[in-house]
Amino acid sequence: MDRYEQVIELAKRRGFLWNSFELYGGTAGFYDYGPLGSTLKRRIEQIWREIYVIQEGFMEIECPTIGIEEVFVASGHVGGFSDPLCECKQCGEAFRADHLIKHIVEEADGLTDEELDRTIAQNGVKCPECGGDLGNTYEFNLMFKTQIGPGNGRKGYLRPETAQGMFVDFLRLARYYRDKLPFGATQIGKSYRNEISPRQGVIRLREFTQAEAEIFIDPRVKTHPNIQRFGNTALNLYSDAAQDKGASEIMTVREAVDKGIIAHEFLAYQVALVDHFLQRVGISPEKLRFRQHRKDEMAHYAIDCWDAEILTERFGWVEVVGIADRTDYDLSAHANMSKTELSIYIEYEQPRMVEKFVVKPNMGKMGPMFKGKAKVVAEALKALPQEALEKEEIKVSVNGEEFTVPRELVEFTQETIKVSGENIVPHVIEPSFGIDRILYSVMEHAYDEEMVPAKASEGDNEDEARIVLRFKKEVSPIKVAVLPLLTRRELIEPAKEIASRLRDKGLLAAYDDSGTIGRRYRRNDEIGTPYCITIDYDTLEDNTVTIRDRDSMQQVRASVDTIDDVLYELVYRAKKIETAGKPL
């Protein structure tokens, strides 16, 4: 088995991940999180919240997972959120056409459908399932479509990302933050993409969890007030230029900004914050890099975009986070669709005298002429250039209807006025996290096997292989296992009392009295439990217990009286096991 199979086998056996709908044969692209998987996922999400909500101050909101059609028309998903699909003429299996030629073309995802068809034909690419010929490539929209309400209800879609809800709520968010830039909103929730051929386990799902932050900033000020926090942080950057050379390079955040490799400080800070989060949850720094989108793959509206990529044994470098400066694209798109101004009024430090072209419709005469539409006609007039207003008959279009306004009903002039501020459309910095991919990567990077010598005290008589998940302690699903040496009442009662005290301390403690003590240690090593507490007959004599460290297997003897405080400090305060009690 390769590492992926080892991790997934352990995950299924120990209650981290299960195939969804297994009772009915399952279907690709869906996974259930078991008891340990759900807990591990919540640990990762809680650390994300601690960083982005508590420390950065970007408050969390929650939006519906179903959105009305207009939202996704504005965002571009209805018209352009698709992947190239081709089907086998023989067995009917569907494939992503660009994935079929990744071993032939380095940047396959940038090819047109016609270029994909030509490459497939020229290289004799056949169906991976049956060897049959492949049909022509066409675009397949990845959104799940639904209907809101009965009958001819309103068209809707399951959201393909959490971001749009935060853009739609922009005006409410601006009011909450008292119209002071920069501010941000965060959201953790389910998103849905009808993937063509999700054959990569938890790496490519049809229902997945995203954690996103949308940070609204003044487009004129892209420095970051706290950049010194990460100024000397070294990042593994696979920039556009580095990709030409075929090798990433290590440089500090400050160097990356000064050399213009990362567009500006605010984006660089967010890249460094992603690096900080991923390493904190357990991603190996030597298997983490940040790849810059190349000029031919960069979204037309983005100034700069970087993907955090994690090295996995089977799938190579996998994108887990995208960090982009999306400019004002999203807010402008929703403003155009909703006909609502999505901007913030920014007051100048000192008022300015400016020349302004002013249009003054004669509302006294326009009212009787245009009746209920006079106001919208007047607003349309104000948006016209001077040359259009100088004609004898002025034509304006409102909601597809054309109106003719006599020249004498409109006055215009240049005026010098004092301006105290202006309305601006903020730019958006977006770090977008794929939680499921991060969780799998954490498990793979934590997975380890080693041979350990037999220990008679643990019930072992010969050397054996030990599987251990070396999770970061704050990430581990179970923090401590409480183990009575034998299933005797005199040991069980104090063991359960200790487990209760640990839970009162906020530590998720598991109680286990099944099997030999050595087997119980191995079970907890497999699920990544950092510490085991063993209650034995010495406990009844001297009120002490054995604490065993998962990684080193070192053991110390510690007092029961302070055991809850000691374990809390071991888990959350980086206390060393040798300082927790008397070494054994």
Coordinates of C-alpha atoms in Angstrom, one line a residue:
M1 CA 0.0 0.0 0.0
D2 CA 1.2 3.6 -0.7
R3 CA 0.8 6.3 1.9
Y4 CA -2.6 7.4 0.7
E5 CA -4.0 3.8 1.1
Q6 CA -2.4 3.5 4.5
V7 CA -4.0 6.7 5.7
I8 CA -7.4 6.0 4.3
E9 CA -7.4 2.4 5.6
L10 CA -6.6 3.7 9.1
A11 CA -9.1 6.5 8.7
K12 CA -11.9 4.1 7.9
R13 CA -10.9 1.5 10.5
R14 CA -10.6 4.0 13.4
G15 CA -13.6 6.3 12.6
F16 CA -12.1 9.3 10.9
L17 CA -13.6 8.9 7.4
W18 CA -16.2 6.6 5.8
N19 CA -17.5 6.4 2.3
S20 CA -21.0 8.0 2.2
F21 CA -24.0 5.8 1.4
E22 CA -21.9 2.7 1.9
L23 CA -25.1 0.7 2.7
Y24 CA -26.3 1.3 -0.8
G25 CA -23.0 0.9 -2.7
G26 CA -21.8 4.5 -2.2
T27 CA -21.2 7.2 -4.8
A28 CA -18.0 9.1 -5.7
G29 CA -17.3 12.5 -4.3
F30 CA -19.0 12.1 -0.9
Y31 CA -17.5 11.1 2.5
D32 CA -18.8 10.9 6.0
Y33 CA -16.8 12.1 8.9
G34 CA -16.8 9.6 11.7
P35 CA -16.5 10.4 15.5
L36 CA -12.7 11.1 15.3
G37 CA -12.9 12.7 11.9
S38 CA -15.6 15.2 12.9
T39 CA -13.6 16.0 16.0
L40 CA -10.4 16.5 14.1
K41 CA -12.2 18.7 11.6
R42 CA -13.7 20.9 14.3
R43 CA -10.2 21.3 15.9
I44 CA -8.8 22.6 12.6
E45 CA -11.8 24.9 12.1
Q46 CA -11.5 26.2 15.6
I47 CA -7.9 27.1 15.2
W48 CA -8.9 28.9 11.9
R49 CA -11.5 30.8 13.9
E50 CA -9.0 31.7 16.6
I51 CA -6.7 33.2 13.9
Y52 CA -9.1 34.9 11.6
V53 CA -12.0 35.8 13.9
I54 CA -10.4 36.4 17.3
Q55 CA -6.9 37.6 16.4
E56 CA -7.6 39.3 13.1
G57 CA -11.1 40.5 14.1
F58 CA -13.0 39.4 11.0
M59 CA -16.3 38.4 12.4
E60 CA -18.1 35.3 11.2
I61 CA -21.4 35.2 9.4
E62 CA -23.6 32.3 8.1
C63 CA -25.4 32.5 4.8
P64 CA -27.8 30.0 3.1
T65 CA -26.1 27.2 1.1
I66 CA -28.8 27.7 -1.6
G67 CA -28.6 30.9 -3.6
I68 CA -31.0 32.5 -6.0
E69 CA -30.0 32.5 -9.7
E70 CA -29.3 36.3 -9.9
V71 CA -26.5 35.9 -7.3
F72 CA -24.6 33.4 -9.5
V73 CA -25.4 35.3 -12.7
A74 CA -23.7 38.3 -11.2
S75 CA -20.7 36.3 -9.9
G76 CA -20.2 34.6 -13.3
H77 CA -20.8 31.1 -12.1
V78 CA -23.9 30.5 -14.3
G79 CA -22.1 31.6 -17.5
G80 CA -18.6 30.4 -16.8
F81 CA -18.2 27.9 -14.0
S82 CA -17.5 24.8 -16.0
D83 CA -14.9 22.1 -16.7
P84 CA -14.2 20.4 -20.0
L85 CA -16.0 17.0 -20.2
C86 CA -15.5 14.2 -22.7
E87 CA -17.3 10.8 -22.6
C88 CA -16.2 7.4 -23.8
K89 CA -18.1 6.3 -26.9
Q90 CA -18.0 2.7 -25.8
C91 CA -18.7 2.6 -22.0
G92 CA -20.2 6.0 -21.5
E93 CA -17.8 7.0 -18.7
A94 CA -17.2 10.7 -18.3
F95 CA -13.8 12.3 -17.8
R96 CA -12.3 15.7 -17.4
A97 CA -10.5 16.2 -20.7
D98 CA -7.7 18.3 -19.3
H99 CA -6.9 15.6 -16.7
L100 CA -6.5 13.0 -19.4
I101 CA -3.6 14.8 -21.0
K102 CA -1.8 16.2 -17.9
H103 CA 1.1 13.8 -18.5
I104 CA 1.4 15.2 -22.1
V105 CA 0.8 19.0 -21.6
E106 CA 2.1 20.8 -18.5
E107 CA -0.7 23.5 -18.5
A108 CA -3.6 21.4 -19.8
D109 CA -6.2 23.4 -17.8
G110 CA -5.5 26.5 -20.0
L111 CA -6.4 24.8 -23.4
T112 CA -9.6 25.4 -25.3
D113 CA -12.0 22.5 -26.0
E114 CA -10.7 22.3 -29.6
E115 CA -7.1 22.2 -28.4
L116 CA -8.0 19.4 -25.9
D117 CA -9.6 17.4 -28.7
R118 CA -6.6 17.8 -31.0
T119 CA -4.2 16.8 -28.2
I120 CA -6.2 13.7 -27.3
A121 CA -6.4 12.7 -31.0
Q122 CA -2.7 13.3 -31.8
N123 CA -1.5 11.3 -28.8
G124 CA -4.0 8.5 -29.1
V125 CA -5.5 9.0 -25.7
K126 CA -8.2 6.4 -25.0
C127 CA -10.7 5.8 -22.2
P128 CA -8.9 4.9 -19.0
E129 CA -11.7 2.4 -18.1
C130 CA -12.2 0.4 -21.2
G131 CA -9.8 1.6 -23.8
G132 CA -12.5 3.0 -26.1
D133 CA -12.5 6.1 -28.2
L134 CA -13.4 9.4 -26.6
G135 CA -16.1 11.8 -27.8
N136 CA -15.7 15.6 -28.4
T137 CA -15.0 17.8 -25.4
Y138 CA -17.7 20.2 -24.2
E139 CA -18.2 22.5 -21.2
F140 CA -20.1 21.1 -18.2
N141 CA -21.4 23.5 -15.6
L142 CA -20.4 22.3 -12.1
M143 CA -23.3 23.8 -10.1
F144 CA -26.1 21.8 -8.7
K145 CA -29.3 23.4 -9.9
T146 CA -32.5 23.4 -7.8
Q147 CA -35.9 25.1 -7.6
I148 CA -37.0 27.3 -4.7
G149 CA -40.7 26.7 -3.9
P150 CA -43.4 24.6 -5.6
G151 CA -44.6 24.8 -9.2
N152 CA -42.7 27.2 -11.3
G153 CA -40.6 28.4 -8.3
R154 CA -37.6 30.6 -8.4
K155 CA -34.4 29.1 -9.9
G156 CA -31.7 28.5 -7.4
Y157 CA -28.3 26.7 -7.1
L158 CA -26.4 25.1 -4.3
R159 CA -23.6 27.5 -3.7
P160 CA -20.2 26.6 -5.3
E161 CA -18.4 28.7 -2.7
T162 CA -19.2 30.6 0.5
A163 CA -17.9 33.9 -0.7
Q164 CA -20.9 35.3 -2.5
G165 CA -23.0 35.5 0.6
M166 CA -20.4 37.9 2.1
F167 CA -20.4 40.1 -1.0
V168 CA -24.2 40.2 -1.0
D169 CA -24.2 41.2 2.7
F170 CA -21.6 44.0 2.0
L171 CA -23.7 47.0 3.0
R172 CA -24.8 45.3 6.2
L173 CA -21.3 44.4 7.0
A174 CA -20.1 47.9 6.3
R175 CA -22.7 49.3 8.7
Y176 CA -21.6 46.8 11.3
Y177 CA -18.0 48.0 11.0
R178 CA -19.1 51.6 11.0
D179 CA -17.9 52.1 7.4
K180 CA -14.3 51.9 8.5
L181 CA -11.9 50.2 6.1
P182 CA -10.3 47.7 6.2
F183 CA -12.8 45.2 7.6
G184 CA -13.5 41.6 6.9
A185 CA -16.1 38.8 7.2
T186 CA -15.5 35.1 7.5
Q187 CA -17.6 32.0 6.9
I188 CA -17.1 28.3 7.4
G189 CA -19.6 26.1 5.6
K190 CA -20.6 23.6 2.9
S191 CA -20.1 24.2 -0.8
Y192 CA -21.1 22.1 -3.7
R193 CA -19.6 21.3 -7.1
N194 CA -20.9 18.6 -9.4
E195 CA -17.4 17.3 -10.2
I196 CA -17.2 15.4 -13.5
S197 CA -15.0 12.5 -12.2
P198 CA -14.0 12.8 -8.5
R199 CA -11.5 9.9 -8.4
Q200 CA -9.1 11.4 -5.8
G201 CA -10.9 10.5 -2.6
V202 CA -11.2 13.4 -0.2
I203 CA -9.0 15.6 -2.4
R204 CA -11.9 16.1 -4.9
L205 CA -15.4 16.1 -3.4
R206 CA -18.8 17.1 -4.6
E207 CA -19.8 18.4 -1.2
F208 CA -17.0 20.0 0.8
T209 CA -16.2 22.5 3.6
Q210 CA -14.7 25.9 2.9
A211 CA -13.4 28.5 5.3
E212 CA -13.2 31.9 3.6
A213 CA -12.4 35.4 4.6
E214 CA -13.4 38.4 2.5
I215 CA -11.3 41.4 3.5
F216 CA -12.5 44.7 2.2
I217 CA -9.7 47.3 1.8
D218 CA -9.1 50.8 0.5
P219 CA -7.7 50.3 -3.0
R220 CA -5.4 53.3 -2.5
V221 CA -3.9 51.8 0.7
K222 CA -2.5 48.3 0.3
T223 CA 0.1 48.4 3.1
H224 CA -0.5 46.4 6.2
P225 CA -0.2 47.9 9.6
N226 CA 1.1 44.7 11.2
I227 CA 3.4 43.5 8.4
Q228 CA 6.4 43.5 10.8
R229 CA 4.8 40.4 12.4
F230 CA 5.8 38.3 9.4
G231 CA 8.5 40.5 7.9
N232 CA 11.2 38.0 8.6
T233 CA 9.1 34.9 8.0
A234 CA 10.6 32.7 5.4
L235 CA 8.2 31.4 2.7
N236 CA 8.7 28.7 0.1
L237 CA 7.6 30.7 -3.0
Y238 CA 7.0 29.1 -6.4
S239 CA 6.6 32.4 -8.3
D240 CA 5.8 32.9 -11.9
A241 CA 9.5 33.4 -12.6
A242 CA 10.5 30.4 -10.5
Q243 CA 8.2 28.2 -12.4
D244 CA 10.1 29.1 -15.6
K245 CA 13.2 27.8 -13.8
G246 CA 11.4 24.8 -12.4
A247 CA 12.4 25.4 -8.7
S248 CA 10.9 27.3 -5.8
E249 CA 12.9 29.7 -3.7
I250 CA 13.0 30.6 0.0
M251 CA 12.7 34.2 0.8
T252 CA 11.3 36.4 3.6
V253 CA 8.0 38.2 3.3
R254 CA 9.8 41.5 3.3
E255 CA 12.0 40.5 0.4
A256 CA 9.0 39.2 -1.6
V257 CA 7.3 42.5 -1.3
D258 CA 10.4 44.7 -1.9
K259 CA 11.2 42.7 -5.1
G260 CA 7.6 42.9 -6.4
I261 CA 7.2 39.1 -6.3
I262 CA 4.1 39.5 -4.1
A263 CA 2.0 42.4 -5.3
H264 CA 1.7 44.4 -2.0
E265 CA 2.0 44.1 1.8
F266 CA -1.7 43.3 2.5
L267 CA -1.6 40.3 0.2
A268 CA 1.8 39.2 1.5
Y269 CA 0.5 39.4 5.1
Q270 CA -2.3 37.1 4.1
V271 CA 0.0 34.6 2.4
A272 CA 2.1 34.6 5.6
L273 CA -1.0 34.1 7.8
V274 CA -1.9 31.1 5.7
D275 CA 1.6 29.7 6.2
H276 CA 1.2 30.2 9.9
F277 CA -2.1 28.5 10.1
L278 CA -1.1 25.4 8.0
Q279 CA 2.0 24.8 10.0
R280 CA 0.1 25.3 13.3
V281 CA -2.4 22.6 12.4
G282 CA 0.4 20.2 11.4
I283 CA 1.5 20.6 7.8
S284 CA 5.2 19.9 7.4
P285 CA 7.0 23.1 6.4
E286 CA 9.2 21.2 4.0
K287 CA 6.1 19.9 2.2
L288 CA 4.5 23.4 1.8
R289 CA 4.9 25.9 -0.9
F290 CA 3.1 28.9 -2.4
R291 CA 2.6 28.9 -6.1
Q292 CA 1.8 32.1 -8.0
H293 CA -0.8 32.0 -10.7
R294 CA 0.9 32.5 -14.0
K295 CA 0.0 35.4 -16.3
D296 CA -2.0 33.2 -18.7
E297 CA -4.0 31.6 -15.8
M298 CA -4.6 34.7 -13.7
A299 CA -8.2 35.7 -13.5
H300 CA -8.7 38.9 -15.5
Y301 CA -9.9 40.8 -12.5
A302 CA -7.1 39.7 -10.1
I303 CA -4.0 41.8 -9.4
D304 CA -2.2 38.8 -7.9
C305 CA -3.1 35.3 -6.8
W306 CA -1.2 32.6 -4.9
D307 CA -2.1 29.0 -4.1
A308 CA -0.9 27.2 -0.9
E309 CA 0.1 23.8 -2.1
I310 CA 0.9 20.7 0.0
L311 CA 3.0 17.8 -1.1
T312 CA 1.2 14.4 -0.9
E313 CA 2.7 11.1 -1.8
R314 CA 0.1 9.9 -4.3
F315 CA -1.2 13.2 -5.8
G316 CA 1.9 15.4 -5.7
W317 CA 1.4 19.1 -5.0
V318 CA -2.3 19.7 -4.1
E319 CA -3.8 23.1 -3.8
V320 CA -5.5 23.7 -0.4
V321 CA -5.8 27.5 -0.1
G322 CA -6.1 30.3 -2.7
I323 CA -5.1 33.8 -1.7
A324 CA -6.1 36.5 -4.2
D325 CA -6.5 40.3 -4.6
R326 CA -9.8 40.2 -6.5
T327 CA -9.9 44.0 -6.9
D328 CA -13.5 45.5 -7.0
Y329 CA -14.8 42.8 -9.4
D330 CA -17.2 41.1 -7.1
L331 CA -18.8 44.2 -5.5
S332 CA -19.1 45.9 -9.0
A333 CA -20.7 42.8 -10.5
H334 CA -23.3 42.6 -7.7
A335 CA -23.9 46.4 -7.9
N336 CA -24.6 46.1 -11.6
M337 CA -26.9 43.1 -11.2
S338 CA -28.8 44.5 -8.2
K339 CA -28.8 48.2 -9.3
T340 CA -27.6 49.1 -5.9
E341 CA -24.4 51.1 -5.1
L342 CA -22.0 48.9 -3.1
S343 CA -19.5 51.5 -2.0
I344 CA -18.2 53.2 1.2
Y345 CA -17.9 57.0 1.8
I346 CA -14.3 57.9 2.6
E347 CA -13.9 61.3 4.3
Y348 CA -10.8 63.3 3.3
E349 CA -8.4 64.6 6.0
Q350 CA -9.0 68.1 4.5
P351 CA -11.9 69.2 2.3
R352 CA -10.9 69.7 -1.4
M353 CA -12.2 72.3 -4.0
V354 CA -13.0 70.5 -7.2
E355 CA -14.5 71.3 -10.6
K356 CA -17.7 69.3 -11.1
F357 CA -20.0 69.0 -14.1
V358 CA -23.5 69.5 -12.7
V359 CA -26.7 68.5 -14.5
K360 CA -30.0 70.2 -13.4
P361 CA -33.2 68.7 -14.9
N362 CA -36.3 70.9 -14.5
M363 CA -38.3 68.6 -12.4
G364 CA -41.3 71.0 -12.4
K365 CA -41.8 70.4 -16.1
M366 CA -40.5 66.8 -16.2
G367 CA -43.0 65.6 -13.6
P368 CA -46.1 66.2 -15.7
M369 CA -44.3 64.9 -18.8
F370 CA -43.0 61.7 -17.5
K371 CA -45.2 61.2 -14.4
G372 CA -44.0 58.3 -12.2
K373 CA -40.9 57.8 -14.3
A374 CA -39.6 61.4 -14.0
K375 CA -37.2 60.6 -11.2
V376 CA -35.4 57.7 -13.0
V377 CA -35.3 59.8 -16.3
A378 CA -33.7 62.6 -14.4
E379 CA -31.1 60.3 -12.9
A380 CA -30.3 58.9 -16.4
L381 CA -29.8 62.5 -17.6
K382 CA -27.3 63.2 -14.8
A383 CA -25.2 60.3 -16.1
L384 CA -24.9 61.7 -19.7
P385 CA -21.8 63.4 -21.0
Q386 CA -22.0 67.1 -21.9
E387 CA -22.0 66.5 -25.7
A388 CA -25.2 64.4 -25.4
L389 CA -26.9 67.1 -23.4
E390 CA -26.2 69.8 -26.0
K391 CA -28.5 68.2 -28.6
E392 CA -31.9 69.6 -29.3
E393 CA -33.5 66.3 -28.3
I394 CA -31.8 64.3 -25.5
K395 CA -32.4 60.6 -25.6
V396 CA -32.0 58.4 -22.5
S397 CA -32.7 54.7 -21.9
V398 CA -34.1 53.4 -18.7
N399 CA -34.6 49.6 -18.2
G400 CA -34.7 49.1 -21.9
E401 CA -37.3 51.9 -22.5
E402 CA -36.1 55.0 -24.5
F403 CA -37.3 58.5 -23.5
T404 CA -36.8 61.8 -25.4
V405 CA -36.3 64.9 -23.3
P406 CA -36.6 68.4 -24.8
R407 CA -33.3 70.4 -24.6
E408 CA -34.9 73.3 -22.7
L409 CA -35.8 71.0 -19.7
V410 CA -32.1 70.5 -18.9
E411 CA -29.5 72.9 -17.6
F412 CA -25.8 72.0 -17.0
T413 CA -22.8 73.9 -15.8
Q414 CA -19.3 73.5 -14.4
E415 CA -19.2 74.4 -10.7
T416 CA -16.4 74.6 -8.1
I417 CA -17.5 72.9 -5.0
K418 CA -16.0 71.9 -1.7
V419 CA -15.8 68.1 -1.4
S420 CA -15.3 66.5 2.0
G421 CA -14.9 62.9 0.7
E422 CA -15.8 60.4 -1.9
N423 CA -17.5 57.0 -2.4
I424 CA -15.1 54.2 -3.3
V425 CA -15.7 50.6 -4.1
P426 CA -13.3 48.6 -1.9
H427 CA -11.0 45.9 -3.2
V428 CA -11.2 42.4 -1.8
I429 CA -8.4 40.2 -0.5
E430 CA -9.6 36.6 -0.3
P431 CA -8.0 33.7 1.4
S432 CA -10.1 30.6 0.6
F433 CA -9.4 27.3 2.5
G434 CA -10.4 23.8 1.5
I435 CA -10.8 22.2 4.9
D436 CA -11.2 18.6 3.7
R437 CA -8.0 18.7 1.7
I438 CA -6.2 20.2 4.7
L439 CA -7.6 17.6 7.0
Y440 CA -6.4 14.7 4.7
S441 CA -2.9 16.4 4.4
V442 CA -2.7 16.8 8.2
M443 CA -3.4 13.0 8.5
E444 CA -0.8 12.1 5.9
H445 CA 1.9 14.3 7.3
A446 CA 1.2 12.9 10.8
Y447 CA 1.2 9.3 9.8
D448 CA 4.2 7.3 10.9
E449 CA 5.3 3.7 11.3
E450 CA 8.2 2.4 13.4
M451 CA 9.4 -0.8 15.1
V452 CA 9.3 -0.7 18.8
P453 CA 11.0 -3.1 21.2
A454 CA 8.9 -5.4 23.4
K455 CA 8.0 -4.2 26.8
A456 CA 6.9 -6.8 29.3
S457 CA 5.3 -4.1 31.4
E458 CA 3.0 -3.3 28.5
G459 CA 2.1 -6.9 27.9
D460 CA 4.3 -7.3 24.8
N461 CA 6.7 -10.2 24.3
E462 CA 8.2 -9.3 20.9
D463 CA 9.1 -6.3 18.8
E464 CA 6.3 -4.9 16.7
A465 CA 5.4 -2.2 14.2
R466 CA 3.8 0.8 15.8
I467 CA 1.5 3.0 13.7
V468 CA 1.2 6.5 15.2
L469 CA -0.5 9.7 14.1
R470 CA 1.8 12.4 15.3
F471 CA -0.8 15.2 15.4
K472 CA 0.0 18.5 16.9
K473 CA -1.4 18.2 20.5
E474 CA -4.0 21.0 20.1
V475 CA -5.3 19.3 16.9
S476 CA -5.6 15.8 18.2
P477 CA -9.2 14.6 18.4
I478 CA -8.7 12.9 21.8
K479 CA -6.4 14.8 24.1
V480 CA -5.8 12.1 26.8
A481 CA -6.8 8.4 27.3
V482 CA -7.5 7.3 30.9
L483 CA -6.6 3.6 31.3
P484 CA -7.1 1.5 34.4
L485 CA -4.4 -1.2 34.4
L486 CA -6.9 -3.9 35.1
T487 CA -10.7 -4.1 35.0
R488 CA -11.1 -4.1 38.8
R489 CA -13.5 -1.9 40.6
E490 CA -10.8 -0.4 42.8
L491 CA -9.0 0.8 39.7
I492 CA -12.0 1.7 37.5
E493 CA -13.6 4.1 40.0
P494 CA -10.5 6.4 40.4
A495 CA -9.9 6.2 36.6
K496 CA -13.4 7.4 35.9
E497 CA -13.1 10.1 38.4
I498 CA -9.8 11.4 36.8
A499 CA -11.5 11.3 33.3
S500 CA -14.4 13.4 34.7
R501 CA -11.9 16.0 36.1
L502 CA -10.1 16.2 32.8
R503 CA -13.4 16.8 31.0
D504 CA -14.3 19.5 33.4
K505 CA -11.0 21.1 32.5
G506 CA -12.1 21.2 28.9
L507 CA -10.0 18.3 27.7
L508 CA -11.6 15.5 25.6
A509 CA -10.7 12.4 27.6
A510 CA -11.4 8.9 26.6
Y511 CA -11.8 6.0 29.0
D512 CA -10.6 2.6 27.9
D513 CA -10.4 -0.6 29.9
S514 CA -10.5 -3.2 27.1
G515 CA -7.5 -5.4 26.4
T516 CA -3.9 -5.4 27.6
I517 CA -2.3 -2.0 28.5
G518 CA 0.1 -2.4 25.6
R519 CA -2.8 -2.9 23.1
R520 CA -4.6 0.2 24.5
Y521 CA -1.4 2.3 24.1
R522 CA -1.2 1.2 20.5
R523 CA -4.9 2.0 19.8
N524 CA -4.4 5.5 21.1
D525 CA -1.1 5.9 19.2
E526 CA -3.1 5.1 16.0
I527 CA -5.6 7.8 16.6
G528 CA -3.0 10.4 17.7
T529 CA -3.9 10.7 21.4
P530 CA -0.9 12.7 22.8
Y531 CA -1.1 11.3 26.4
C532 CA -2.3 8.2 28.2
I533 CA -2.8 8.1 32.0
T534 CA -2.5 4.7 33.6
I535 CA -4.1 4.0 37.0
D536 CA -2.6 1.0 38.8
Y537 CA -2.3 -0.4 42.4
D538 CA 0.4 2.1 43.2
T539 CA -2.2 4.8 42.6
L540 CA -4.1 3.5 45.6
E541 CA -1.0 3.6 47.7
D542 CA 0.6 6.9 46.9
N543 CA -2.0 8.8 44.9
T544 CA 0.1 9.0 41.7
V545 CA -0.5 7.8 38.1
T546 CA 1.6 7.1 35.1
I547 CA 1.6 9.6 32.2
R548 CA 2.8 8.3 28.9
D549 CA 3.9 10.5 26.0
R550 CA 2.7 9.4 22.5
D551 CA 5.7 10.5 20.5
S552 CA 8.6 9.5 22.7
M553 CA 6.8 6.8 24.7
Q554 CA 8.5 8.3 27.8
Q555 CA 6.6 7.8 31.1
V556 CA 6.5 9.8 34.3
R557 CA 4.8 9.4 37.6
A558 CA 2.6 12.4 38.6
S559 CA 0.3 13.3 41.5
V560 CA -3.5 12.8 41.0
D561 CA -4.2 16.0 42.9
T562 CA -2.9 18.2 40.0
I563 CA -3.4 15.9 37.1
D564 CA -5.9 18.1 35.3
D565 CA -3.7 21.2 35.4
V566 CA -0.6 19.1 34.4
L567 CA -2.4 17.6 31.3
Y568 CA -3.8 21.0 30.3
E569 CA -0.3 22.5 30.3
L570 CA 1.1 19.5 28.4
V571 CA -1.5 19.9 25.7
Y572 CA -1.9 23.7 25.4
R573 CA 1.2 25.2 27.1
A574 CA 3.9 23.1 25.5
K575 CA 5.1 21.8 28.8
K576 CA 7.7 19.0 28.4
I577 CA 6.7 15.5 29.6
E578 CA 9.9 15.2 31.7
T579 CA 8.8 18.2 33.8
A580 CA 5.3 16.7 34.5
G581 CA 6.5 14.2 37.1
K582 CA 9.1 11.7 38.2
P583 CA 10.7 9.8 35.2
L584 CA 10.2 6.0 35.1

